[in-house]
Short mmCIF file of C-alpha atoms and ligand atoms in Angstrom, two decimals:
data_model
loop_
_atom_site.label_atom_id
_atom_site.label_comp_id
_atom_site.label_asym_id
_atom_site.label_seq_id
_atom_site.Cartn_x
_atom_site.Cartn_y
_atom_site.Cartn_z
CA MET A 1 102.10 132.40 32.90
CA SER A 2 100.31 129.09 33.27
CA ARG A 3 102.19 126.09 31.85
CA ASN A 4 100.91 122.54 31.33
CA PHE A 5 103.30 119.79 32.41
CA LEU A 6 100.69 117.04 32.19
CA SER A 7 101.33 114.89 29.10
CA GLN A 8 98.62 112.69 27.63
CA LEU A 9 99.39 109.01 28.09
CA THR A 10 99.05 106.01 25.77
CA GLY A 11 100.96 102.75 25.61
CA SER A 12 100.98 99.03 25.09
CA PHE A 13 100.40 95.93 27.22
CA ALA A 14 102.04 92.75 25.93
CA MET A 15 104.31 89.88 26.88
CA PRO A 16 106.98 89.80 25.62
CA ALA A 17 107.22 93.53 24.96
CA ARG A 18 110.90 94.28 24.44
CA GLU A 19 111.05 93.44 20.71
CA ASN A 20 107.92 95.43 19.79
CA PRO A 21 109.01 98.54 17.80
CA THR A 22 105.59 100.25 18.04
CA VAL A 23 106.75 102.61 20.80
CA ALA A 24 109.50 104.05 18.58
CA MET A 25 107.11 104.46 15.66
CA ILE A 26 104.31 106.13 17.66
CA GLU A 27 106.64 108.43 19.61
CA ALA A 28 108.28 109.49 16.33
CA ALA A 29 104.84 110.63 15.12
CA TYR A 30 104.07 112.43 18.41
CA GLN A 31 107.41 114.26 18.26
CA HIS A 32 107.16 115.07 14.55
CA HIS A 33 103.77 116.73 15.10
CA GLY A 34 104.77 118.43 18.37
CA LEU A 35 102.14 116.51 20.34
CA ASP A 36 102.67 116.43 24.11
CA TRP A 37 101.75 112.74 24.20
CA ARG A 38 103.69 109.71 25.44
CA TYR A 39 103.55 106.00 24.52
CA ILE A 40 104.77 103.63 27.23
CA ASN A 41 105.70 100.08 26.25
CA CYS A 42 104.72 97.84 29.20
CA GLU A 43 105.42 94.15 29.71
CA VAL A 44 102.28 92.81 31.39
CA HIS A 45 101.87 89.21 32.55
CA PRO A 46 98.43 87.69 31.79
CA ASP A 47 97.73 87.48 35.55
CA ASP A 48 98.27 91.25 35.82
CA LEU A 49 96.17 92.36 32.85
CA ALA A 50 93.13 93.36 34.95
CA ASN A 51 95.32 95.52 37.19
CA ALA A 52 97.11 97.04 34.19
CA VAL A 53 93.76 98.14 32.72
CA LEU A 54 92.68 99.51 36.12
CA GLY A 55 95.99 101.38 36.25
CA ALA A 56 95.37 102.92 32.82
CA ARG A 57 91.89 103.97 33.99
CA ALA A 58 93.25 105.45 37.23
CA MET A 59 95.94 107.41 35.37
CA GLY A 60 93.50 108.61 32.73
CA TRP A 61 95.32 107.07 29.76
CA ALA A 62 93.74 108.08 26.46
CA GLY A 63 94.07 104.48 25.36
CA PHE A 64 96.44 101.59 24.85
CA ASN A 65 97.40 98.85 22.43
CA CYS A 66 97.13 95.22 23.40
CA SER A 67 99.40 92.73 21.76
CA LEU A 68 99.91 89.01 22.32
CA PRO A 69 98.72 87.35 24.53
CA HIS A 70 96.07 89.89 25.60
CA LYS A 71 94.03 90.60 22.45
CA VAL A 72 91.06 88.43 23.49
CA ALA A 73 91.53 88.42 27.27
CA VAL A 74 91.37 92.22 27.49
CA ILE A 75 87.77 92.31 26.24
CA LYS A 76 86.25 91.47 29.63
CA HIS A 77 88.10 94.42 31.20
CA LEU A 78 86.71 96.97 28.71
CA ASP A 79 83.34 98.76 28.55
CA GLY A 80 82.37 97.92 24.96
CA LEU A 81 83.58 97.00 21.48
CA GLY A 82 83.70 98.70 18.09
CA GLU A 83 81.94 97.00 15.14
CA SER A 84 84.81 95.06 13.60
CA ALA A 85 86.40 94.21 16.97
CA LYS A 86 83.06 92.62 17.89
CA VAL A 87 83.06 90.50 14.72
CA ILE A 88 86.78 89.65 14.92
CA GLY A 89 86.50 88.87 18.64
CA ALA A 90 89.84 90.53 19.41
CA VAL A 91 91.06 93.97 20.45
CA ASN A 92 94.45 95.49 19.77
CA CYS A 93 93.53 99.08 20.63
CA ALA A 94 91.51 100.40 23.57
CA VAL A 95 90.21 103.94 23.23
CA ARG A 96 88.86 106.18 26.01
CA ARG A 97 85.54 107.69 24.95
CA ASP A 98 83.46 109.71 27.46
CA GLY A 99 85.31 108.09 30.36
CA THR A 100 84.77 104.53 29.09
CA TYR A 101 87.27 102.26 27.33
CA ILE A 102 86.09 100.85 24.00
CA GLY A 103 87.97 98.03 22.27
CA GLU A 104 88.82 98.49 18.60
CA ASN A 105 90.76 96.35 16.17
CA THR A 106 93.15 98.49 14.16
CA ASP A 107 95.17 95.50 12.85
CA GLY A 108 92.60 94.71 10.17
CA LYS A 109 91.85 98.38 9.49
CA GLY A 110 95.59 99.04 9.08
CA PHE A 111 95.85 96.13 6.68
CA LEU A 112 92.87 97.43 4.70
CA GLN A 113 94.37 100.92 4.53
CA SER A 114 97.59 99.57 3.02
CA LEU A 115 95.63 97.29 0.64
CA LEU A 116 93.64 100.29 -0.60
CA THR A 117 96.86 101.83 -1.94
CA LYS A 118 96.80 99.07 -4.61
CA ILE A 119 93.22 97.77 -4.87
CA ASN A 120 89.71 98.27 -3.49
CA PRO A 121 88.56 94.82 -2.30
CA SER A 122 84.91 95.61 -3.02
CA GLY A 123 83.57 93.03 -5.48
CA LYS A 124 86.93 91.24 -5.68
CA SER A 125 88.08 87.69 -4.78
CA ALA A 126 90.86 86.88 -2.33
CA VAL A 127 92.95 83.99 -1.08
CA ILE A 128 94.23 84.27 2.49
CA PHE A 129 96.85 81.96 3.95
CA GLY A 130 96.37 81.47 7.70
CA ALA A 131 93.44 81.53 10.08
CA GLY A 132 94.98 82.94 13.27
CA GLY A 133 94.25 86.28 14.92
CA ALA A 134 95.86 88.40 12.21
CA ALA A 135 94.19 86.47 9.36
CA ARG A 136 90.86 86.90 11.14
CA ALA A 137 91.35 90.67 11.37
CA CYS A 138 92.44 91.03 7.70
CA ALA A 139 89.70 88.74 6.36
CA VAL A 140 86.90 90.38 8.36
CA GLU A 141 87.92 93.93 7.33
CA MET A 142 88.12 92.93 3.64
CA ALA A 143 84.72 91.24 3.98
CA LEU A 144 83.16 94.27 5.70
CA SER A 145 84.41 96.44 2.83
CA GLY A 146 82.55 94.39 0.23
CA LEU A 147 84.91 91.59 -0.80
CA SER A 148 82.92 89.19 -2.97
CA SER A 149 84.58 85.89 -2.00
CA ILE A 150 87.49 84.53 -0.01
CA LEU A 151 89.32 81.21 0.10
CA VAL A 152 90.86 80.51 3.52
CA VAL A 153 93.88 78.25 3.03
CA ASN A 154 95.09 76.85 6.34
CA ARG A 155 96.91 73.84 7.76
CA ASP A 156 94.64 73.30 10.76
CA PRO A 157 91.13 72.51 9.41
CA TYR A 158 89.41 73.47 12.67
CA ARG A 159 90.84 77.00 12.70
CA GLY A 160 90.32 77.38 8.95
CA GLN A 161 86.66 76.34 9.09
CA GLU A 162 86.06 78.53 12.16
CA LEU A 163 87.17 81.62 10.21
CA VAL A 164 85.10 80.58 7.17
CA ASP A 165 82.00 80.13 9.35
CA LEU A 166 82.56 83.52 10.96
CA ILE A 167 82.79 85.31 7.60
CA ASN A 168 79.77 83.50 6.15
CA LYS A 169 77.72 84.30 9.25
CA ALA A 170 78.78 87.88 9.99
CA THR A 171 79.34 89.34 6.50
CA MET A 172 78.00 89.20 2.93
CA THR A 173 81.26 87.65 1.62
CA LYS A 174 81.25 84.01 0.44
CA ALA A 175 84.01 82.11 2.26
CA GLN A 176 85.35 78.61 1.67
CA TYR A 177 87.96 76.56 3.51
CA ILE A 178 90.82 74.95 1.55
CA SER A 179 93.04 72.38 3.22
CA TRP A 180 96.70 73.38 2.78
CA MET A 181 98.59 70.34 1.51
CA GLY A 182 101.67 70.68 -0.67
CA ASP A 183 102.13 73.75 -2.85
CA TYR A 184 98.89 75.68 -3.35
CA SER A 185 98.14 77.12 -6.82
CA ILE A 186 96.33 80.46 -6.91
CA PRO A 187 93.07 80.05 -8.94
CA ASP A 188 92.71 82.16 -12.09
CA ASP A 189 89.73 84.19 -10.84
CA VAL A 190 91.49 85.53 -7.71
CA ASP A 191 92.51 89.22 -7.44
CA ILE A 192 94.16 89.46 -4.01
CA VAL A 193 96.56 87.07 -2.22
CA VAL A 194 97.46 87.57 1.46
CA ASN A 195 100.01 85.77 3.58
CA ALA A 196 98.56 86.14 7.09
CA THR A 197 100.54 83.27 8.61
CA SER A 198 103.64 83.73 10.73
CA ILE A 199 105.79 82.10 8.01
CA GLY A 200 108.89 84.20 7.31
CA LEU A 201 108.98 86.08 10.61
CA PHE A 202 112.49 86.69 11.98
CA PRO A 203 114.53 84.60 12.71
CA ALA A 204 112.94 81.99 10.36
CA VAL A 205 113.52 84.23 7.35
CA THR A 206 114.13 81.45 4.83
CA ALA A 207 110.83 79.68 5.60
CA ARG A 208 108.63 79.52 2.53
CA VAL A 209 104.89 79.99 2.04
CA ALA A 210 104.00 76.74 0.27
CA ILE A 211 102.59 77.98 -3.03
CA ASN A 212 103.18 77.22 -6.68
CA VAL A 213 105.10 80.41 -7.52
CA GLU A 214 104.23 80.01 -11.21
CA SER A 215 100.58 80.63 -10.29
CA LEU A 216 101.40 84.20 -9.14
CA ARG A 217 100.16 86.27 -12.10
CA SER A 218 101.34 89.86 -12.63
CA SER A 219 97.73 91.11 -12.34
CA LEU A 220 97.57 89.97 -8.69
CA VAL A 221 97.88 92.21 -5.66
CA VAL A 222 99.96 90.25 -3.15
CA ALA A 223 100.25 91.28 0.51
CA ASP A 224 102.45 89.88 3.25
CA ILE A 225 101.74 90.89 6.85
CA ILE A 226 105.17 89.90 8.23
CA PRO A 227 106.79 93.16 9.39
CA ASN A 228 110.23 91.79 10.24
CA PRO A 229 111.90 91.44 7.82
CA PRO A 230 109.72 93.53 5.48
CA ARG A 231 111.21 91.93 2.36
CA THR A 232 110.23 88.35 3.09
CA ARG A 233 110.90 85.47 0.75
CA PHE A 234 107.19 85.62 -0.22
CA VAL A 235 107.46 89.37 -1.01
CA LYS A 236 110.56 88.72 -3.11
CA GLU A 237 108.89 85.86 -5.01
CA ALA A 238 105.76 87.93 -5.75
CA THR A 239 107.87 90.93 -6.81
CA ALA A 240 109.91 88.74 -9.17
CA ARG A 241 106.64 87.53 -10.75
CA GLY A 242 105.62 91.15 -11.47
CA CYS A 243 102.76 91.30 -8.92
CA GLN A 244 101.79 94.50 -7.13
CA VAL A 245 103.23 93.85 -3.67
CA ILE A 246 102.44 95.23 -0.21
CA ASP A 247 104.80 94.43 2.66
CA GLY A 248 104.00 93.97 6.36
CA LEU A 249 105.19 97.46 7.29
CA GLY A 250 102.09 98.82 5.54
CA MET A 251 99.82 97.13 8.09
CA LEU A 252 102.09 97.97 11.03
CA VAL A 253 102.32 101.67 10.15
CA ASN A 254 98.66 102.11 9.26
CA GLN A 255 97.35 100.40 12.39
CA GLY A 256 99.52 102.89 14.30
CA VAL A 257 98.17 105.85 12.31
CA ILE A 258 94.58 104.72 13.00
CA SER A 259 95.28 104.11 16.72
CA ILE A 260 96.76 107.62 17.06
CA LYS A 261 93.72 109.10 15.30
CA TYR A 262 91.43 107.27 17.77
CA TRP A 263 93.40 108.46 20.79
CA THR A 264 94.39 112.01 19.84
CA GLY A 265 92.05 113.00 17.01
CA PHE A 266 95.12 113.94 14.91
CA ASP A 267 95.94 112.62 11.43
CA VAL A 268 99.67 111.90 11.62
CA ASP A 269 102.11 111.45 8.75
CA PRO A 270 102.58 107.72 7.97
CA ALA A 271 105.88 108.46 6.16
CA VAL A 272 107.54 109.52 9.44
CA MET A 273 106.42 106.29 11.09
CA ARG A 274 107.43 104.11 8.14
CA LYS A 275 110.90 105.70 8.07
CA THR A 276 111.30 104.92 11.79
CA VAL A 277 110.48 101.23 11.40
CA GLU A 278 112.50 100.95 8.19
CA ASP A 279 115.52 102.28 10.09
CA ILE A 280 114.86 99.78 12.91
CA PHE A 281 114.58 96.83 10.50
CA GLY A 282 117.52 98.07 8.39
CA VAL A 283 115.54 98.40 5.15
P1 NDP B 301 98.57 82.99 15.19
O1 NDP B 301 99.50 82.14 15.97
O2 NDP B 301 97.21 83.29 15.74
O3 NDP B 301 98.32 82.29 13.74
C1 NDP B 301 99.40 81.84 12.97
C2 NDP B 301 98.89 81.31 11.64
O4 NDP B 301 100.00 80.93 10.85
C3 NDP B 301 98.00 80.07 11.76
O5 NDP B 301 96.99 80.11 10.78
C4 NDP B 301 98.99 78.94 11.47
O6 NDP B 301 98.38 77.81 10.91
C5 NDP B 301 99.85 79.57 10.43
N1 NDP B 301 101.17 78.96 10.33
C6 NDP B 301 102.24 79.15 11.15
N2 NDP B 301 103.29 78.43 10.74
C7 NDP B 301 102.88 77.77 9.62
C8 NDP B 301 103.51 76.87 8.72
N3 NDP B 301 104.80 76.50 8.87
N4 NDP B 301 102.80 76.39 7.68
C9 NDP B 301 101.52 76.76 7.50
N5 NDP B 301 100.86 77.60 8.32
C10 NDP B 301 101.53 78.10 9.37
O7 NDP B 301 99.36 84.30 14.88
P2 NDP B 301 98.76 85.73 14.45
O8 NDP B 301 97.67 85.50 13.48
O9 NDP B 301 98.46 86.55 15.65
O10 NDP B 301 100.01 86.41 13.75
C11 NDP B 301 100.49 85.93 12.50
C12 NDP B 301 101.60 86.85 12.03
O11 NDP B 301 101.05 88.12 11.76
C13 NDP B 301 102.72 87.07 13.05
O12 NDP B 301 103.93 86.69 12.44
C14 NDP B 301 102.73 88.56 13.31
O13 NDP B 301 104.04 89.07 13.34
C15 NDP B 301 101.99 89.11 12.10
N6 NDP B 301 101.28 90.34 12.41
C16 NDP B 301 101.64 91.46 11.74
C17 NDP B 301 101.04 92.66 12.01
C18 NDP B 301 101.48 93.87 11.27
O14 NDP B 301 101.11 94.98 11.69
N7 NDP B 301 102.21 93.76 10.17
C19 NDP B 301 99.97 92.79 13.02
C20 NDP B 301 99.63 91.52 13.65
C21 NDP B 301 100.28 90.35 13.34
P3 NDP B 301 97.64 76.67 11.81
O15 NDP B 301 96.31 77.26 12.19
O16 NDP B 301 97.53 75.54 10.89
O17 NDP B 301 98.54 76.43 12.99
#
């Protein structure tokens, strides 16, 4: 009888890599669904990125995630970009298609997927805190799915305005930059509030997103993208105000689900992946 001992390979290139729980989450899905696939978490120095991608090509990997600091640098080593990755200008997931590697951005798509459990952003107004890579991914995906307007609240005016200009140029959404000074009050006509800064990430768990908490109305959908800890101070404040709240595990899990779909073609169960990361973060 002929047996197949050749597993399909996927993985991640990042530095540092040891604290990234994605490998546990993805392998849990592979095992749960009986898929003979592997996910290898690799620490790759920026100087070695080109060789790492060549290695993946040589070994026939079905694809790989890229995390910091490779999300932009990897683009020149790939053969093309998906639509939103092109607009965002960053790739967190390379996918082999017909022998070529195409860069996708599943961060924003994962965020959108978790947002859709509470609200469809089409025709709605949002406030996003932050203008870094993650904010860019979340804002662009909301804009591409028909968001009406977005206020980008950021400390650094250059980064804030850069994201605003990108959204106004590449999408139909109306974007405006707001300088972040003191506690920001959420305007009355806003539907969605997103913390896409790194405020609250372990170990700085007591750090606060500078907002006027009283301005969080119960009709708001409030999302935090910090995965560790999932119950950030911001999540707790929004929950206490009666808002509909989405934590950072939603984005983490859903970007994984979408990456697996790209690589394997299978729809995997997000609950298995969420349980794995909840156990890791002690939720
Ligand atoms: P960047 O370094 O590119 O951007 C960080 C952003 O946070 C900037 O806008 C920065 O503002 C802002 N910021 C940081 N500290 C403060 C502060 N004290 N006050 C005000 N603003 C602050 O990081 P990324 O965008 O790549 O990542 C942001 C976070 O998103 C990370 O913590 C990461 O863990 C999380 N993330 C979560 C994912 C998930 O799946 N849940 C996926 C990807 C990222 P300024 O421009 O003024 O410096």
